[in-house]
C-alpha cells in the first residue's frame, strides 16, 4: 500500500459515512486512487483525490465504515488495464494578460514559457474550486508560479492559468488569483453530458494550438442541462426571497468538482414527497422565509412541510404536513414564516427541471440546474409518482425549534490540529448562528477554537456537514452547495439529522453541539 510520510497511509474518520486517506505526495495519491477505483466495492459513493488525500464516501447501509476501512488498507494494486488513461487535447491561444509578467517573474522569455507549457504532458491530479476545474500537474513542468498579489473578481470562462506547480482552465467565469497565460474554447463542463466534466482525475491533457476562429458558437462554459418538457402546471406570481427547485441532490460526482446540492432539509422534502405519493427522488420547491405566491394552471395535489407559517389557497387556510387540493386557477400563498427558514412544496408527480448529473437540484454556488425562480416563470410536472396519496398520516408534526438548537457531531479528520481545550470548548460553549448563513454554509459565532498547528492544509475533499475552522477560530458548517474541496482543517462533522435541523436555523439562534451517538 502507498505510504504517508514513509509509513502506512493514515486513514482518518470524516463523519459517520466517510474516511480521509492521507499519503505523502501527489504521485502516491494517484496510485492510491487507481487502487481504490479498480477494486471499488458496492456502497462507495465518492472517491475524491486531492493534493495529499483521497476522500472515500460510503453508503453505510451497503458498505459499513469499518468494512470500508479494511478495504482501503488492503486494496490490491491496480491491474494494467485499469492504468489506461484517457487523453484530451485542449486548443489554446497564448495571449493571457499575465503571460509576459509571469515569464519575467520566472526569469525566462515568453516564447520559452509558452514552449514549456505546450510541450508538457499534463495530468488531472484532482478537481475542485468549481465544477469541471481540473488541477493539472506535469513532471515536465519545472516552475513554481506565485499567485497574483490580489485576486481578480472575475476571470473569464476558458482562461488558462498557472499557480504553484499547477495549470488549469476555468470552466466558467469566477473570481480567481491564478496567473492567466492563455485561453481555450473547449467545452470544459457540459451539464447535459453523461460525464459533465471534460477533465476528470487521471485524464492526460496536452495543450495544442487553437484553430483560427470560426463564425460558430464558442464552446466555453456550461450548457443548461438536459431539456424539460410538459405543459406548464404552475406559474410564479412572487417567489419570495429565494425559491429553488430541489431534490435529494447529485451524490457521486464530487470527483468532478460537483457538490451534492439538493434540499437542505432532506427529511422535510422526503416527508413532503411521501405525503403526495411521490418517489423519494422527486423534485419540490425549497422556499426560503416565505412570501411565495404561485398559481396553478391545472388541478393539483400539494403539501407543504418544513418551516412553519400560514398557508392559504385563494385565501382559505390549509394545514402543513397535510395533502390538499390545489384547483386550477387558485393562488397558493406561503406567508412569511413564523418559525424556521425553509419550507418544501411538493406536488403530486414532482416538478420538472433540467437534469444535471442525474439531479434536478439547483446549486446556487456552481450555477447548476434551473436558477432561482422569478415572477412569471412557469413550472412543468415530472412523472415521479410511487403510489397513491396516503389516506391518513398520524405523525405528530410541529414547528421547528425557534430558540435553541442541539446539533450532533461525529469526529472530523483534523482534530489533531487543535488544542485539547478546543474540543472542550466546541461541546460546552453556546454558539450563535450569524447572518453568514445560506445554502453554501453557516458560520457560527462563539469563542475561538485554538490550534496547535498554523497555516492551511493542502486542498482536500469536503463533505456536507464539515466544520471547517479558519484562522479566526470560529467554525463554518458546510451545507449542500458547499465546495467539494477545501484547505481549512475540519474538527468535526454534523450528522445528516443535524444538517436538516440547521437548515431551519435563523441568524441569532443559539446552538449547542453534542457528540453523536455511535
Short mmCIF file of C-alpha atoms in Angstrom, two decimals:
data_model
loop_
_atom_site.label_atom_id
_atom_site.label_comp_id
_atom_site.label_asym_id
_atom_site.label_seq_id
_atom_site.Cartn_x
_atom_site.Cartn_y
_atom_site.Cartn_z
CA UNK A 1 0.00 0.00 0.00
CA UNK A 2 1.18 3.56 -0.68
CA UNK A 3 2.85 5.30 2.20
CA UNK A 4 2.28 8.52 4.09
CA UNK A 5 5.49 10.18 5.28
CA UNK A 6 7.37 6.93 4.71
CA UNK A 7 4.87 4.69 6.51
CA UNK A 8 1.39 3.28 6.06
CA UNK A 9 -1.31 5.70 4.89
CA UNK A 10 -3.30 7.40 7.62
CA UNK A 11 -6.99 6.51 7.48
CA UNK A 12 -8.87 9.26 9.29
CA UNK A 13 -12.57 9.42 10.29
CA UNK A 14 -14.62 12.01 8.42
CA UNK A 15 -18.05 11.94 9.99
CA UNK A 16 -20.35 8.93 10.05
CA UNK A 17 -20.06 7.93 6.40
CA UNK A 18 -16.62 8.91 5.09
CA UNK A 19 -12.90 8.31 5.58
CA UNK A 20 -9.97 10.51 4.59
CA UNK A 21 -6.86 8.61 3.45
CA UNK A 22 -3.65 10.65 3.72
CA UNK A 23 -0.46 9.87 1.82
CA UNK A 24 2.79 11.77 1.23
CA UNK A 25 2.69 13.03 -2.36
CA UNK A 26 0.56 13.66 -5.43
CA UNK A 27 2.11 10.58 -7.03
CA UNK A 28 1.03 8.49 -4.03
CA UNK A 29 -2.47 9.97 -4.32
CA UNK A 30 -2.65 8.90 -7.97
CA UNK A 31 -1.52 5.36 -7.11
CA UNK A 32 -3.93 5.10 -4.19
CA UNK A 33 -6.83 6.44 -6.25
CA UNK A 34 -6.10 3.89 -9.00
CA UNK A 35 -6.04 1.06 -6.45
CA UNK A 36 -9.32 2.09 -4.91
CA UNK A 37 -11.03 2.82 -8.21
CA UNK A 38 -10.05 -0.55 -9.70
CA UNK A 39 -11.26 -2.53 -6.66
CA UNK A 40 -14.22 -0.31 -5.75
CA UNK A 41 -16.92 -2.32 -3.94
CA UNK A 42 -20.65 -1.64 -3.90
CA UNK A 43 -21.55 1.08 -1.46
CA UNK A 44 -18.74 3.52 -2.31
CA UNK A 45 -20.43 6.80 -3.22
CA UNK A 46 -17.43 9.02 -3.94
CA UNK A 47 -13.66 8.72 -4.38
CA UNK A 48 -12.24 12.24 -4.32
CA UNK A 49 -8.48 12.66 -4.88
CA UNK A 50 -6.81 15.86 -3.72
CA UNK A 51 -3.31 17.18 -3.08
CA UNK A 52 -2.32 14.62 -0.41
CA UNK A 53 -5.51 12.71 0.31
CA UNK A 54 -8.31 10.61 -1.13
CA UNK A 55 -11.75 11.09 0.40
CA UNK A 56 -13.86 7.93 0.46
CA UNK A 57 -17.61 8.45 0.99
CA UNK A 58 -19.78 5.38 1.50
CA UNK A 59 -23.40 4.41 1.98
CA UNK A 60 -23.14 2.73 5.41
CA UNK A 61 -26.28 0.72 4.72
CA UNK A 62 -24.43 -1.04 1.89
CA UNK A 63 -20.80 -0.79 2.99
CA UNK A 64 -20.21 -0.17 6.72
CA UNK A 65 -17.42 2.27 7.52
CA UNK A 66 -15.43 -0.48 9.28
CA UNK A 67 -15.60 -2.62 6.13
CA UNK A 68 -14.55 0.37 4.02
CA UNK A 69 -11.54 0.92 6.28
CA UNK A 70 -10.46 -2.72 5.84
CA UNK A 71 -10.89 -2.48 2.06
CA UNK A 72 -8.77 0.69 1.89
CA UNK A 73 -5.99 -0.87 3.97
CA UNK A 74 -5.80 -3.98 1.76
CA UNK A 75 -6.72 -2.66 -1.69
CA UNK A 76 -4.71 -4.60 -4.30
CA UNK A 77 -2.57 -2.88 -6.94
CA UNK A 78 -4.49 -1.63 -9.94
CA UNK A 79 -4.29 -4.07 -12.86
CA UNK A 80 -2.56 -2.84 -16.03
CA UNK A 81 -5.88 -2.39 -17.84
CA UNK A 82 -7.00 -0.03 -15.10
CA UNK A 83 -3.92 2.10 -15.69
CA UNK A 84 -5.03 3.06 -19.22
CA UNK A 85 -5.68 6.78 -19.24
CA UNK A 86 -7.99 8.99 -21.25
CA UNK A 87 -6.27 11.71 -23.29
CA UNK A 88 -7.69 15.15 -24.10
CA UNK A 89 -6.27 17.85 -26.33
CA UNK A 90 -7.09 21.42 -25.29
CA UNK A 91 -6.74 24.06 -28.00
CA UNK A 92 -5.08 27.14 -26.55
CA UNK A 93 -4.22 30.66 -27.65
CA UNK A 94 -1.35 32.09 -25.60
CA UNK A 95 -2.48 35.70 -25.18
CA UNK A 96 -3.29 35.88 -21.46
CA UNK A 97 -2.96 39.22 -19.63
CA UNK A 98 -0.31 37.81 -17.26
CA UNK A 99 1.81 35.98 -19.84
CA UNK A 100 4.66 38.49 -20.09
CA UNK A 101 4.75 39.29 -16.38
CA UNK A 102 4.76 35.57 -15.48
CA UNK A 103 7.67 34.92 -17.81
CA UNK A 104 9.56 37.82 -16.19
CA UNK A 105 8.82 36.54 -12.68
CA UNK A 106 10.21 33.12 -13.67
CA UNK A 107 13.26 34.64 -15.41
CA UNK A 108 12.50 33.20 -18.84
CA UNK A 109 11.33 34.57 -22.14
CA UNK A 110 7.69 34.46 -23.22
CA UNK A 111 8.47 32.03 -26.04
CA UNK A 112 10.27 29.70 -23.62
CA UNK A 113 7.36 29.77 -21.15
CA UNK A 114 4.87 29.01 -23.95
CA UNK A 115 7.05 26.18 -25.29
CA UNK A 116 7.42 24.57 -21.88
CA UNK A 117 3.69 24.76 -21.20
CA UNK A 118 2.70 23.44 -24.63
CA UNK A 119 5.21 20.57 -24.69
CA UNK A 120 4.48 19.35 -21.16
CA UNK A 121 2.28 16.27 -20.75
CA UNK A 122 -0.23 17.20 -18.06
CA UNK A 123 -2.42 15.00 -15.86
CA UNK A 124 -5.53 15.98 -13.91
CA UNK A 125 -4.47 15.36 -10.31
CA UNK A 126 -7.81 16.37 -8.79
CA UNK A 127 -10.72 18.74 -9.27
CA UNK A 128 -12.29 21.40 -7.11
CA UNK A 129 -12.93 25.13 -6.79
CA UNK A 130 -15.66 24.91 -9.45
CA UNK A 131 -17.36 22.04 -11.33
CA UNK A 132 -15.01 20.83 -14.03
CA UNK A 133 -11.96 22.78 -12.82
CA UNK A 134 -9.05 20.36 -13.02
CA UNK A 135 -5.73 20.88 -11.24
CA UNK A 136 -3.13 19.81 -13.84
CA UNK A 137 0.36 18.60 -12.93
CA UNK A 138 3.29 17.51 -15.09
CA UNK A 139 6.73 16.02 -14.49
CA UNK A 140 7.82 18.14 -17.46
CA UNK A 141 6.89 21.42 -15.73
CA UNK A 142 9.77 22.87 -13.68
CA UNK A 143 8.19 26.06 -12.34
CA UNK A 144 6.55 27.08 -9.08
CA UNK A 145 4.44 30.08 -10.09
CA UNK A 146 3.33 32.58 -7.42
CA UNK A 147 -0.31 33.59 -7.38
CA UNK A 148 -1.32 37.19 -8.03
CA UNK A 149 -0.99 39.52 -5.06
CA UNK A 150 -4.68 40.42 -5.44
CA UNK A 151 -7.21 38.02 -6.93
CA UNK A 152 -9.36 39.13 -9.84
CA UNK A 153 -13.05 39.50 -9.10
CA UNK A 154 -13.85 37.89 -12.46
CA UNK A 155 -11.76 35.50 -14.53
CA UNK A 156 -13.35 34.89 -17.95
CA UNK A 157 -14.53 31.38 -18.78
CA UNK A 158 -11.91 29.44 -20.76
CA UNK A 159 -8.95 31.26 -19.21
CA UNK A 160 -5.86 29.08 -18.78
CA UNK A 161 -3.77 29.89 -15.74
CA UNK A 162 -0.79 28.91 -13.59
CA UNK A 163 -0.41 28.77 -9.80
CA UNK A 164 2.18 26.89 -7.76
CA UNK A 165 3.06 23.76 -9.71
CA UNK A 166 -0.39 23.59 -11.31
CA UNK A 167 -2.01 24.65 -14.55
CA UNK A 168 -5.77 24.82 -15.06
CA UNK A 169 -8.59 26.14 -17.21
CA UNK A 170 -11.63 27.95 -15.84
CA UNK A 171 -14.91 26.30 -16.95
CA UNK A 172 -16.97 29.40 -16.08
CA UNK A 173 -16.41 32.99 -15.09
CA UNK A 174 -15.39 33.13 -11.41
CA UNK A 175 -13.06 35.08 -9.15
CA UNK A 176 -9.50 33.78 -9.14
CA UNK A 177 -5.89 34.54 -8.31
CA UNK A 178 -4.08 32.39 -10.87
CA UNK A 179 -1.80 33.97 -13.46
CA UNK A 180 -3.57 33.89 -16.81
CA UNK A 181 -1.39 32.93 -19.78
CA UNK A 182 -3.96 31.97 -22.44
CA UNK A 183 -7.48 30.85 -23.27
CA UNK A 184 -9.28 27.82 -24.67
CA UNK A 185 -12.64 27.43 -26.35
CA UNK A 186 -13.03 23.78 -25.27
CA UNK A 187 -16.27 22.85 -23.51
CA UNK A 188 -14.83 22.07 -20.10
CA UNK A 189 -18.12 21.36 -18.37
CA UNK A 190 -21.33 20.20 -20.09
CA UNK A 191 -24.21 19.51 -17.68
CA UNK A 192 -26.14 17.64 -20.39
CA UNK A 193 -23.36 15.07 -20.85
CA UNK A 194 -23.31 11.73 -19.02
CA UNK A 195 -19.86 12.74 -17.70
CA UNK A 196 -20.18 16.53 -17.39
CA UNK A 197 -16.52 17.33 -16.62
CA UNK A 198 -14.09 17.08 -19.54
CA UNK A 199 -11.11 16.98 -17.17
CA UNK A 200 -11.76 14.20 -14.65
CA UNK A 201 -8.99 12.99 -12.29
CA UNK A 202 -6.43 10.86 -14.12
CA UNK A 203 -7.12 12.39 -17.54
CA UNK A 204 -3.98 13.15 -19.56
CA UNK A 205 -4.01 16.62 -21.14
CA UNK A 206 -2.00 18.17 -23.95
CA UNK A 207 -2.28 21.81 -25.00
CA UNK A 208 -2.35 22.29 -28.78
CA UNK A 209 -2.50 25.45 -30.91
CA UNK A 210 -6.05 26.71 -31.36
CA UNK A 211 -7.54 26.67 -34.84
CA UNK A 212 -8.35 30.04 -36.44
CA UNK A 213 -11.65 31.42 -35.07
CA UNK A 214 -14.79 30.41 -36.94
CA UNK A 215 -18.21 32.00 -37.08
CA UNK A 216 -19.69 29.26 -34.90
CA UNK A 217 -20.53 29.44 -31.23
CA UNK A 218 -17.54 29.14 -28.88
CA UNK A 219 -17.70 26.10 -26.63
CA UNK A 220 -16.70 27.63 -23.33
CA UNK A 221 -18.81 27.27 -20.22
CA UNK A 222 -21.77 25.18 -19.24
CA UNK A 223 -24.94 24.31 -21.06
CA UNK A 224 -28.23 24.41 -19.21
CA UNK A 225 -28.53 20.64 -18.84
CA UNK A 226 -30.95 18.09 -20.25
CA UNK A 227 -34.11 19.67 -21.59
CA UNK A 228 -37.53 19.50 -19.97
CA UNK A 229 -40.96 19.06 -21.43
CA UNK A 230 -44.60 19.11 -20.46
CA UNK A 231 -47.23 21.80 -20.24
CA UNK A 232 -46.85 24.45 -17.54
CA UNK A 233 -48.62 23.42 -14.34
CA UNK A 234 -47.67 26.31 -12.04
CA UNK A 235 -46.88 29.97 -12.66
CA UNK A 236 -44.81 32.04 -10.24
CA UNK A 237 -46.53 35.23 -9.07
CA UNK A 238 -43.95 36.16 -6.45
CA UNK A 239 -41.06 33.86 -5.43
CA UNK A 240 -40.18 35.47 -2.08
CA UNK A 241 -36.51 35.98 -1.10
CA UNK A 242 -35.38 32.70 -2.67
CA UNK A 243 -37.24 29.77 -4.19
CA UNK A 244 -35.40 26.95 -5.96
CA UNK A 245 -36.15 23.51 -7.37
CA UNK A 246 -34.54 20.84 -5.18
CA UNK A 247 -34.48 17.07 -4.92
CA UNK A 248 -32.14 14.85 -2.88
CA UNK A 249 -29.13 16.04 -4.88
CA UNK A 250 -26.41 14.61 -7.08
CA UNK A 251 -24.30 12.31 -4.93
CA UNK A 252 -21.37 10.53 -6.55
CA UNK A 253 -19.93 13.38 -8.62
CA UNK A 254 -17.59 15.08 -6.15
CA UNK A 255 -14.51 13.89 -8.06
CA UNK A 256 -15.73 16.04 -10.97
CA UNK A 257 -15.98 19.07 -8.69
CA UNK A 258 -19.78 18.77 -8.41
CA UNK A 259 -21.31 19.27 -4.96
CA UNK A 260 -24.19 17.13 -3.72
CA UNK A 261 -26.56 20.12 -3.55
CA UNK A 262 -30.26 19.27 -3.14
CA UNK A 263 -32.66 20.13 -0.33
CA UNK A 264 -31.02 21.48 2.82
CA UNK A 265 -33.71 19.86 4.99
CA UNK A 266 -33.74 16.49 3.28
CA UNK A 267 -36.10 14.95 5.83
CA UNK A 268 -38.72 17.66 5.19
CA UNK A 269 -38.59 17.13 1.42
CA UNK A 270 -38.73 13.34 1.81
CA UNK A 271 -41.80 13.70 4.01
CA UNK A 272 -43.47 16.05 1.53
CA UNK A 273 -42.91 13.59 -1.31
CA UNK A 274 -44.29 10.71 0.75
CA UNK A 275 -47.41 12.68 1.66
CA UNK A 276 -48.37 13.16 -2.01
CA UNK A 277 -47.32 9.67 -3.17
CA UNK A 278 -44.15 10.77 -4.98
CA UNK A 279 -40.95 8.83 -5.50
CA UNK A 280 -38.22 9.74 -2.99
CA UNK A 281 -36.15 11.42 -5.71
CA UNK A 282 -38.96 13.71 -6.91
CA UNK A 283 -38.20 17.44 -7.01
CA UNK A 284 -40.05 20.01 -4.96
CA UNK A 285 -39.68 23.72 -4.30
CA UNK A 286 -37.47 24.95 -1.47
CA UNK A 287 -38.96 28.27 -0.33
CA UNK A 288 -36.80 30.47 1.91
CA UNK A 289 -38.52 32.63 4.56
CA UNK A 290 -41.91 32.53 2.83
CA UNK A 291 -43.61 35.29 0.88
CA UNK A 292 -44.06 32.92 -2.09
CA UNK A 293 -47.20 33.11 -4.28
CA UNK A 294 -47.95 30.61 -7.04
CA UNK A 295 -50.94 29.96 -9.31
CA UNK A 296 -51.99 26.51 -10.54
CA UNK A 297 -52.58 26.05 -14.28
CA UNK A 298 -54.27 22.67 -13.66
CA UNK A 299 -55.79 20.74 -10.77
CA UNK A 300 -53.01 19.61 -8.44
CA UNK A 301 -52.47 17.82 -5.14
CA UNK A 302 -49.85 19.51 -2.97
CA UNK A 303 -48.34 19.63 0.52
CA UNK A 304 -46.04 21.98 2.44
CA UNK A 305 -43.52 20.79 5.06
CA UNK A 306 -40.51 22.21 6.89
CA UNK A 307 -40.69 25.82 8.10
CA UNK A 308 -43.86 26.89 9.87
CA UNK A 309 -46.14 29.67 8.70
CA UNK A 310 -49.61 30.40 7.39
CA UNK A 311 -50.56 28.66 4.12
CA UNK A 312 -53.61 29.55 2.06
CA UNK A 313 -55.27 28.59 -1.22
CA UNK A 314 -57.31 31.51 -2.56
CA UNK A 315 -57.39 32.84 0.98
CA UNK A 316 -58.57 29.58 2.53
CA UNK A 317 -56.16 28.29 5.22
CA UNK A 318 -54.62 24.84 4.74
CA UNK A 319 -52.54 22.85 7.21
CA UNK A 320 -48.85 21.98 6.84
CA UNK A 321 -47.93 18.32 6.55
CA UNK A 322 -51.38 17.56 5.11
CA UNK A 323 -52.01 16.99 1.40
CA UNK A 324 -54.58 19.39 -0.07
CA UNK A 325 -56.33 20.04 -3.36
CA UNK A 326 -54.94 22.97 -5.36
CA UNK A 327 -57.50 23.71 -8.09
CA UNK A 328 -56.65 25.18 -11.47
CA UNK A 329 -56.58 28.97 -11.29
CA UNK A 330 -56.19 29.08 -7.50
CA UNK A 331 -53.39 31.02 -5.82
CA UNK A 332 -51.25 29.25 -3.25
CA UNK A 333 -49.65 31.63 -0.76
CA UNK A 334 -46.86 30.65 1.61
CA UNK A 335 -46.98 33.58 4.00
CA UNK A 336 -43.81 34.77 5.81
CA UNK A 337 -42.68 32.02 8.15
CA UNK A 338 -43.06 32.30 11.91
CA UNK A 339 -40.55 29.53 12.67
CA UNK A 340 -37.81 28.00 10.60
CA UNK A 341 -36.24 29.16 7.35
CA UNK A 342 -37.08 26.72 4.54
CA UNK A 343 -40.39 25.13 3.56
CA UNK A 344 -40.84 22.44 0.93
CA UNK A 345 -43.70 22.43 -1.53
CA UNK A 346 -44.32 19.08 -3.20
CA UNK A 347 -46.96 18.45 -5.84
CA UNK A 348 -48.04 15.03 -6.96
CA UNK A 349 -45.72 13.98 -9.80
CA UNK A 350 -42.91 16.32 -8.74
CA UNK A 351 -41.63 19.39 -10.55
CA UNK A 352 -39.66 19.07 -13.76
CA UNK A 353 -36.37 20.93 -14.32
CA UNK A 354 -33.17 20.38 -16.30
CA UNK A 355 -31.37 17.23 -15.18
CA UNK A 356 -27.68 17.84 -14.43
CA UNK A 357 -25.57 14.85 -13.34
CA UNK A 358 -28.71 12.90 -12.52
CA UNK A 359 -30.44 15.58 -10.45
CA UNK A 360 -32.88 18.47 -10.92
CA UNK A 361 -31.40 20.34 -7.92
CA UNK A 362 -30.35 23.99 -8.14
CA UNK A 363 -26.76 24.58 -7.00
CA UNK A 364 -26.57 28.31 -6.27
CA UNK A 365 -22.77 28.37 -5.83
CA UNK A 366 -21.87 26.49 -9.01
CA UNK A 367 -24.81 27.75 -11.09
CA UNK A 368 -26.04 24.24 -11.94
CA UNK A 369 -29.65 23.35 -12.65
CA UNK A 370 -32.51 25.77 -13.03
CA UNK A 371 -31.77 29.16 -11.48
CA UNK A 372 -33.74 30.73 -8.62
CA UNK A 373 -37.37 31.25 -9.57
CA UNK A 374 -38.57 34.66 -10.77
CA UNK A 375 -42.01 36.19 -11.25
CA UNK A 376 -43.93 34.99 -14.34
CA UNK A 377 -41.83 31.84 -14.75
CA UNK A 378 -43.67 28.56 -15.15
CA UNK A 379 -43.05 25.07 -13.83
CA UNK A 380 -43.98 21.79 -15.51
CA UNK A 381 -44.55 18.47 -13.78
CA UNK A 382 -42.50 15.31 -13.97
CA UNK A 383 -43.98 11.83 -13.56
CA UNK A 384 -42.20 10.84 -10.37
CA UNK A 385 -45.01 9.11 -8.51
CA UNK A 386 -44.57 5.96 -6.44
CA UNK A 387 -48.06 5.13 -5.20
CA UNK A 388 -51.30 6.67 -4.03
CA UNK A 389 -51.62 9.70 -1.79
CA UNK A 390 -51.70 8.30 1.77
CA UNK A 391 -55.22 8.47 3.23
CA UNK A 392 -54.02 9.16 6.77
CA UNK A 393 -50.81 10.28 8.45
CA UNK A 394 -50.75 10.44 12.24
CA UNK A 395 -47.18 11.62 12.81
CA UNK A 396 -47.23 14.48 15.36
CA UNK A 397 -45.77 17.22 13.19
CA UNK A 398 -44.79 20.51 14.81
CA UNK A 399 -42.85 23.71 14.09
CA UNK A 400 -39.04 23.79 14.05
CA UNK A 401 -37.27 24.99 17.21
CA UNK A 402 -37.23 28.79 17.42
CA UNK A 403 -34.97 29.41 20.42
CA UNK A 404 -32.11 26.91 20.73
CA UNK A 405 -30.87 24.10 18.54
CA UNK A 406 -28.93 20.97 19.52
CA UNK A 407 -26.72 19.52 16.78
CA UNK A 408 -24.93 16.16 16.90
CA UNK A 409 -21.34 15.95 15.63
CA UNK A 410 -19.25 12.99 14.52
CA UNK A 411 -15.42 13.03 14.59
CA UNK A 412 -13.55 15.07 11.99
CA UNK A 413 -10.23 14.17 10.36
CA UNK A 414 -8.19 17.14 11.63
CA UNK A 415 -8.99 17.28 15.35
CA UNK A 416 -5.24 16.90 15.98
CA UNK A 417 -4.73 20.40 14.54
CA UNK A 418 -6.42 21.84 17.62
CA UNK A 419 -5.52 22.24 21.28
CA UNK A 420 -7.19 19.82 23.69
CA UNK A 421 -9.19 22.74 25.04
CA UNK A 422 -10.71 23.34 21.60
CA UNK A 423 -12.80 20.17 21.72
CA UNK A 424 -13.98 21.02 25.22
CA UNK A 425 -14.97 24.47 24.02
CA UNK A 426 -16.70 23.07 20.95
CA UNK A 427 -19.05 20.94 23.04
CA UNK A 428 -19.56 23.20 26.06
CA UNK A 429 -19.91 26.67 24.54
CA UNK A 430 -23.17 28.19 23.36
CA UNK A 431 -22.79 29.19 19.72
CA UNK A 432 -24.85 31.67 17.70
CA UNK A 433 -25.91 31.44 14.06
CA UNK A 434 -24.52 34.50 12.27
CA UNK A 435 -26.09 36.30 9.27
CA UNK A 436 -23.49 34.48 7.12
CA UNK A 437 -25.84 31.54 6.60
CA UNK A 438 -27.02 30.26 3.25
CA UNK A 439 -27.06 27.12 1.09
CA UNK A 440 -23.24 27.07 0.97
CA UNK A 441 -22.53 27.19 4.70
CA UNK A 442 -23.47 28.50 8.13
CA UNK A 443 -20.94 30.46 10.16
CA UNK A 444 -21.16 30.19 13.95
CA UNK A 445 -20.08 32.85 16.41
CA UNK A 446 -18.58 31.96 19.77
CA UNK A 447 -15.22 31.51 21.47
CA UNK A 448 -12.28 30.82 19.12
CA UNK A 449 -11.05 27.23 18.87
CA UNK A 450 -7.26 27.39 19.46
CA UNK A 451 -4.95 25.49 17.12
CA UNK A 452 -1.67 23.79 17.75
CA UNK A 453 -0.81 23.91 14.04
CA UNK A 454 -0.94 27.03 11.88
CA UNK A 455 -1.50 27.64 8.17
CA UNK A 456 -3.75 25.82 5.75
CA UNK A 457 -3.84 22.24 4.61
CA UNK A 458 -3.20 21.23 1.03
CA UNK A 459 -6.62 21.09 -0.62
CA UNK A 460 -8.59 18.00 0.44
CA UNK A 461 -12.09 16.61 -0.04
CA UNK A 462 -15.04 18.00 1.91
CA UNK A 463 -18.50 16.69 2.77
CA UNK A 464 -21.74 18.46 3.73
CA UNK A 465 -21.66 18.97 7.48
CA UNK A 466 -17.90 19.52 7.73
CA UNK A 467 -16.99 22.04 10.45
CA UNK A 468 -14.16 23.97 8.85
CA UNK A 469 -12.20 26.22 11.18
CA UNK A 470 -10.45 29.19 9.51
CA UNK A 471 -7.69 31.18 11.24
CA UNK A 472 -10.31 33.20 13.14
CA UNK A 473 -11.02 30.03 15.13
CA UNK A 474 -14.80 30.23 14.60
CA UNK A 475 -16.30 27.31 12.65
CA UNK A 476 -18.34 27.26 9.48
CA UNK A 477 -20.57 24.26 8.81
CA UNK A 478 -20.60 23.40 5.10
CA UNK A 479 -24.04 22.82 3.59
CA UNK A 480 -25.29 21.09 0.44
CA UNK A 481 -23.94 23.66 -2.05
CA UNK A 482 -20.57 23.93 -0.29
CA UNK A 483 -17.28 23.34 -2.14
CA UNK A 484 -16.12 19.75 -2.66
CA UNK A 485 -12.54 20.58 -1.60
CA UNK A 486 -11.08 22.98 0.93
CA UNK A 487 -7.97 23.88 2.89
CA UNK A 488 -9.24 24.69 6.38
CA UNK A 489 -8.98 21.89 8.97
CA UNK A 490 -12.19 20.04 9.83
CA UNK A 491 -12.59 19.46 13.55
CA UNK A 492 -15.93 17.61 13.42
CA UNK A 493 -18.81 16.75 11.06
CA UNK A 494 -22.52 17.42 11.59
CA UNK A 495 -24.76 14.37 11.16
CA UNK A 496 -27.42 14.23 8.47
CA UNK A 497 -30.14 14.91 11.06
CA UNK A 498 -28.16 17.88 12.37
CA UNK A 499 -27.91 19.33 8.86
CA UNK A 500 -31.68 19.01 8.45
CA UNK A 501 -32.16 20.92 11.70
CA UNK A 502 -29.53 23.52 10.77
CA UNK A 503 -31.45 24.26 7.57
CA UNK A 504 -34.17 25.79 9.76
CA UNK A 505 -31.85 27.88 11.97
CA UNK A 506 -32.25 31.65 11.75
CA UNK A 507 -29.49 34.19 12.44
CA UNK A 508 -29.30 34.82 16.15
CA UNK A 509 -30.44 31.33 17.14
CA UNK A 510 -28.41 29.65 19.87
CA UNK A 511 -26.73 26.34 19.02
CA UNK A 512 -25.40 23.68 21.38
CA UNK A 513 -23.16 20.97 19.95
CA UNK A 514 -23.03 17.42 21.29
CA UNK A 515 -21.32 14.14 20.47
CA UNK A 516 -23.25 11.93 18.05
CA UNK A 517 -24.23 8.54 19.34
CA UNK A 518 -22.20 5.69 17.81
#
